[in-house]
Every structure is written in C-alpha cells, then in structure tokens.
mmCIF file of C-alpha atoms and ligand atoms in Angstrom:
data_model
loop_
_atom_site.group_PDB
_atom_site.id
_atom_site.type_symbol
_atom_site.label_atom_id
_atom_site.label_comp_id
_atom_site.label_asym_id
_atom_site.label_seq_id
_atom_site.Cartn_x
_atom_site.Cartn_y
_atom_site.Cartn_z
ATOM 1 C CA MET A 1 -10.741 -18.503 -8.690
ATOM 2 C CA TYR A 2 -11.585 -21.667 -6.835
ATOM 3 C CA LYS A 3 -7.996 -22.652 -5.973
ATOM 4 C CA VAL A 4 -7.186 -19.243 -4.542
ATOM 5 C CA ARG A 5 -10.423 -19.329 -2.573
ATOM 6 C CA GLN A 6 -9.369 -22.644 -1.069
ATOM 7 C CA TRP A 7 -5.948 -21.220 -0.266
ATOM 8 C CA SER A 8 -7.619 -18.343 1.595
ATOM 9 C CA VAL A 9 -9.586 -20.770 3.758
ATOM 10 C CA THR A 10 -6.448 -22.787 4.479
ATOM 11 C CA HIS A 11 -4.664 -19.572 5.517
ATOM 12 C CA SER A 12 -7.624 -18.056 7.337
ATOM 13 C CA ARG A 13 -5.660 -17.325 10.499
ATOM 14 C CA LYS A 14 -3.027 -15.290 8.668
ATOM 15 C CA LEU A 15 -5.692 -13.425 6.730
ATOM 16 C CA GLU A 16 -7.592 -12.760 9.944
ATOM 17 C CA ALA A 17 -4.416 -11.271 11.455
ATOM 18 C CA LEU A 18 -3.877 -9.178 8.336
ATOM 19 C CA TYR A 19 -7.403 -7.827 8.496
ATOM 20 C CA ARG A 20 -7.087 -7.102 12.217
ATOM 21 C CA ASN A 21 -4.244 -4.740 11.305
ATOM 22 C CA PHE A 22 -5.956 -3.343 8.236
ATOM 23 C CA GLU A 23 -9.283 -2.422 9.831
ATOM 24 C CA PRO A 24 -7.922 0.048 12.430
ATOM 25 C CA VAL A 25 -5.949 1.794 9.686
ATOM 26 C CA LEU A 26 -9.121 2.165 7.649
ATOM 27 C CA ILE A 27 -11.006 3.475 10.667
ATOM 28 C CA ARG A 28 -8.299 6.036 11.402
ATOM 29 C CA LEU A 29 -8.670 7.300 7.849
ATOM 30 C CA HIS A 30 -12.229 8.444 8.554
ATOM 31 C CA PRO A 31 -11.356 12.169 8.779
ATOM 32 C CA LEU A 32 -9.641 11.975 5.395
ATOM 33 C CA PHE A 33 -12.508 9.980 3.897
ATOM 34 C CA LYS A 34 -14.961 12.502 5.286
ATOM 35 C CA THR A 35 -13.029 15.412 3.810
ATOM 36 C CA LEU A 36 -12.783 13.755 0.411
ATOM 37 C CA GLY A 37 -16.401 12.622 0.578
ATOM 38 C CA TYR A 38 -17.572 9.041 0.979
ATOM 39 C CA GLY A 39 -19.689 9.330 -2.156
ATOM 40 C CA ARG A 40 -16.681 10.274 -4.238
ATOM 41 C CA LEU A 41 -14.561 7.495 -2.720
ATOM 42 C CA GLU A 42 -17.125 4.760 -3.218
ATOM 43 C CA LYS A 43 -16.195 3.936 -6.805
ATOM 44 C CA PRO A 44 -12.381 3.704 -6.512
ATOM 45 C CA VAL A 45 -12.540 1.825 -3.194
ATOM 46 C CA ARG A 46 -15.176 -0.521 -4.582
ATOM 47 C CA VAL A 47 -12.996 -1.249 -7.625
ATOM 48 C CA ALA A 48 -9.962 -1.994 -5.409
ATOM 49 C CA GLU A 49 -12.002 -4.105 -3.000
ATOM 50 C CA LYS A 50 -13.579 -6.071 -5.816
ATOM 51 C CA ALA A 51 -10.188 -6.752 -7.419
ATOM 52 C CA ILE A 52 -8.536 -7.913 -4.192
ATOM 53 C CA LYS A 53 -11.417 -9.810 -2.637
ATOM 54 C CA GLY A 54 -12.566 -11.135 -5.989
ATOM 55 C CA LEU A 55 -9.184 -12.769 -6.409
ATOM 56 C CA MET A 56 -8.838 -13.987 -2.832
ATOM 57 C CA PHE A 57 -12.389 -15.043 -2.004
ATOM 58 C CA ASP A 58 -14.469 -14.918 -5.213
ATOM 59 C CA CYS A 59 -16.207 -12.010 -3.506
ATOM 60 C CA ARG A 60 -19.630 -11.081 -4.943
ATOM 61 C CA MET A 61 -19.654 -7.614 -3.350
ATOM 62 C CA CYS A 62 -22.709 -8.212 -1.188
ATOM 63 C CA GLY A 63 -21.951 -4.990 0.699
ATOM 64 C CA LYS A 64 -21.829 -6.544 4.168
ATOM 65 C CA CYS A 65 -18.824 -8.778 4.530
ATOM 66 C CA ALA A 66 -19.088 -11.886 6.671
ATOM 67 C CA LEU A 67 -15.631 -13.363 6.055
ATOM 68 C CA GLY A 68 -14.481 -12.716 9.628
ATOM 69 C CA ALA A 69 -17.214 -15.033 10.866
ATOM 70 C CA THR A 70 -17.116 -17.577 8.077
ATOM 71 C CA GLY A 71 -13.542 -18.797 8.128
ATOM 72 C CA MET A 72 -12.646 -16.654 5.097
ATOM 73 C CA SER A 73 -15.079 -18.669 2.982
ATOM 74 C CA CYS A 74 -17.489 -16.297 1.268
ATOM 75 C CA PRO A 75 -21.076 -17.470 1.856
ATOM 76 C CA MET A 76 -22.202 -15.735 -1.326
ATOM 77 C CA ASN A 77 -20.497 -18.502 -3.300
ATOM 78 C CA CYS A 78 -23.154 -20.882 -2.019
ATOM 79 C CA PRO A 79 -25.473 -21.502 -5.015
ATOM 80 C CA LYS A 80 -28.395 -20.999 -2.622
ATOM 81 C CA SER A 81 -26.799 -17.843 -1.168
ATOM 82 C CA ILE A 82 -27.267 -19.233 2.323
ATOM 83 C CA ARG A 83 -25.828 -16.837 4.892
ATOM 84 C CA ASN A 84 -26.358 -19.255 7.754
ATOM 85 C CA GLY A 85 -25.443 -22.654 6.517
ATOM 86 C CA PRO A 86 -25.020 -25.339 5.618
ATOM 87 C CA CYS A 87 -28.264 -26.519 4.081
ATOM 88 C CA GLY A 88 -29.384 -30.117 4.394
ATOM 89 C CA GLY A 89 -28.006 -31.119 1.023
ATOM 90 C CA VAL A 90 -24.288 -31.400 1.705
ATOM 91 C CA ARG A 91 -22.951 -34.570 0.124
ATOM 92 C CA LEU A 92 -21.158 -37.212 2.154
ATOM 93 C CA ASN A 93 -17.847 -36.063 0.684
ATOM 94 C CA GLY A 94 -18.536 -32.492 1.888
ATOM 95 C CA HIS A 95 -19.370 -31.219 -1.572
ATOM 96 C CA CYS A 96 -22.262 -29.052 -2.680
ATOM 97 C CA GLU A 97 -25.624 -30.538 -3.598
ATOM 98 C CA VAL A 98 -26.063 -28.099 -6.502
ATOM 99 C CA LYS A 99 -22.445 -28.024 -7.728
ATOM 100 C CA PRO A 100 -20.990 -31.483 -7.028
ATOM 101 C CA ASP A 101 -17.473 -30.423 -8.065
ATOM 102 C CA MET A 102 -17.373 -27.702 -5.440
ATOM 103 C CA ARG A 103 -16.854 -28.250 -1.748
ATOM 104 C CA CYS A 104 -19.708 -26.783 0.304
ATOM 105 C CA VAL A 105 -18.750 -23.217 1.251
ATOM 106 C CA TRP A 106 -20.015 -23.949 4.758
ATOM 107 C CA VAL A 107 -17.823 -27.016 5.144
ATOM 108 C CA ASP A 108 -14.958 -24.705 4.187
ATOM 109 C CA ALA A 109 -16.291 -22.028 6.525
ATOM 110 C CA TRP A 110 -16.124 -24.432 9.453
ATOM 111 C CA ARG A 111 -12.615 -25.569 8.486
ATOM 112 C CA GLY A 112 -11.374 -21.995 8.148
ATOM 113 C CA SER A 113 -13.098 -20.714 11.268
ATOM 114 C CA GLN A 114 -11.579 -23.377 13.510
ATOM 115 C CA GLN A 115 -8.101 -22.136 12.642
ATOM 116 C CA MET A 116 -8.943 -18.539 13.450
ATOM 117 C CA ARG A 117 -8.326 -16.732 16.712
ATOM 118 C CA ASP A 118 -12.033 -15.922 16.859
ATOM 119 C CA SER A 119 -13.132 -19.483 16.186
ATOM 120 C CA GLN A 120 -16.523 -18.899 17.827
ATOM 121 C CA ALA A 121 -17.572 -16.149 15.422
ATOM 122 C CA ILE A 122 -19.050 -18.742 13.095
ATOM 123 C CA HIS A 123 -21.866 -19.213 15.611
ATOM 124 C CA GLN A 124 -23.068 -15.641 15.025
ATOM 125 C CA VAL A 125 -26.332 -15.482 13.113
ATOM 126 C CA GLN A 126 -25.765 -13.520 9.919
ATOM 127 C CA ILE A 127 -28.468 -11.083 8.959
ATOM 128 C CA PRO A 128 -29.925 -11.479 5.450
ATOM 129 C CA VAL A 129 -28.253 -9.633 2.611
ATOM 130 C CA ASN A 130 -29.605 -6.151 2.091
ATOM 131 C CA ASN A 131 -30.011 -5.892 -1.661
ATOM 132 C CA LEU A 132 -29.673 -2.123 -1.462
ATOM 133 C CA LEU A 133 -26.050 -2.633 -0.378
ATOM 134 C CA ARG A 134 -25.097 -5.014 -3.172
ATOM 135 C CA GLY A 135 -22.164 -3.777 -5.209
ATOM 136 C CA SER A 136 -21.028 -1.296 -2.575
ATOM 137 C CA SER A 137 -17.803 -1.305 -0.580
ATOM 138 C CA SER A 138 -17.833 -3.225 2.699
ATOM 139 C CA TRP A 139 -14.574 -1.562 3.684
ATOM 140 C CA LEU A 140 -16.091 1.915 3.591
ATOM 141 C CA ARG A 141 -19.169 0.618 5.384
ATOM 142 C CA VAL A 142 -17.032 -0.690 8.247
ATOM 143 C CA VAL A 143 -15.573 2.800 8.718
ATOM 144 C CA ARG A 144 -18.944 4.549 8.491
ATOM 145 C CA ASP A 145 -20.620 2.067 10.863
ATOM 146 C CA ASP A 146 -17.814 2.479 13.381
ATOM 147 C CA HIS A 147 -18.133 6.257 13.382
ATOM 148 C CA THR A 148 -21.921 6.194 13.451
ATOM 149 C CA ALA A 149 -21.702 3.971 16.552
ATOM 150 C CA ARG A 150 -19.163 6.315 18.177
ATOM 151 C CA ASP A 151 -21.268 9.397 17.381
ATOM 152 C CA SER A 152 -24.363 7.858 18.920
ATOM 153 C CA GLU A 153 -22.391 6.853 22.040
ATOM 154 C CA THR A 154 -21.144 10.445 22.383
ATOM 155 C CA ALA A 155 -24.678 11.825 21.977
ATOM 156 C CA GLN A 156 -25.990 9.682 24.875
HETATM 157 S S1 LIG B 1 -19.392 -11.833 2.353
HETATM 158 FE FE1 LIG B 1 -19.954 -10.277 0.801
HETATM 159 S S2 LIG B 1 -18.327 -8.698 0.841
HETATM 160 FE FE2 LIG B 1 -17.557 -10.543 1.956
HETATM 161 S S3 LIG B 1 -16.408 -11.707 0.430
HETATM 162 FE FE3 LIG B 1 -18.524 -12.493 0.383
HETATM 163 S S4 LIG B 1 -19.644 -11.282 -1.166
HETATM 164 FE FE4 LIG B 1 -17.706 -10.233 -0.683
#
C-alpha cells in the first residue's frame, strides 16, 4: 500500500529504533529456532514477515533485506529493481521515470535515511539480489548469519 509505504519512510527513525530492539530478541531465540528446526520455521515466519512487511513497506520478499540502509524505502519497489540507486531517469519532481505517479524509491530512501540514526548506511553498496533467496525470510537469515559469523570467529 503506497500510503503506508510513505508513512514508513516518514517514520523511518522510529522504525529503525523498533528494529534495533527486535533484532537482538530474534538473535537470542537462535537456540529455540535451532531446536525447532529452521526448515520447519521457514514457512510460518515467512508468512508473518510477508504480512507485516508487505503492509508496511510493500515488501517483495527478496530474502536479503536492505531497509536499514535505504531509509525504510524498499528498493525492490523500483520498477528496475535497482539496489543501488537512483537511476538517471528520476523526474524533476522526484518521481519515477517508469511510473510517473510514484515517487522514486531512491528519493524516498534518501529522505528516510537522513532521519535515521545510521544516516550514513545509505552509502553502503548493496550486493545484487540472490534469486535463490527470493521468497525466504530475511528475519531468519539475520539470525543464521549472526550465528554463522560467531561460530567462525570461535573456530579461529
Ligand atoms: S529489501 Fe527485500 S526483504 Fe526488505 S522490504 Fe524490500 S523486498 Fe522485503
């Protein structure tokens, strides 16, 4: 929903704070997730994530969330799916070249990011979407990536 998406960008700082509290809780749940089995959890978590982020950000479930670095404006709503934008076609009024009624997601990304505590994150280069991850839960991936990183640190 476009209006809700715009609201999320306008309130990016609050949403950033919310996520900063949410992520550590998720990470602490790793032992439980491991016991239950990540494979078994994928579907229900994906459904919940899609419902919440679909409403808030028009999330397309790319599998590797960039919202923290894009001012809470989902780059997958760019008709060209540009992960490092904007392209050269932004209109003078800040709207999209392909969808003139829509503001460029990267204009929104800049607006949202400048309100966030981590306002420099937008300068990070986003890696291309891995199509193998499409449709999977980013939330569970964050937990798995965190523990994979910790395990490899311990092994060194
Ligand atoms: S970056 Fe990916 S996971 Fe994050 S809101 Fe957009 S489509 Fe969803």
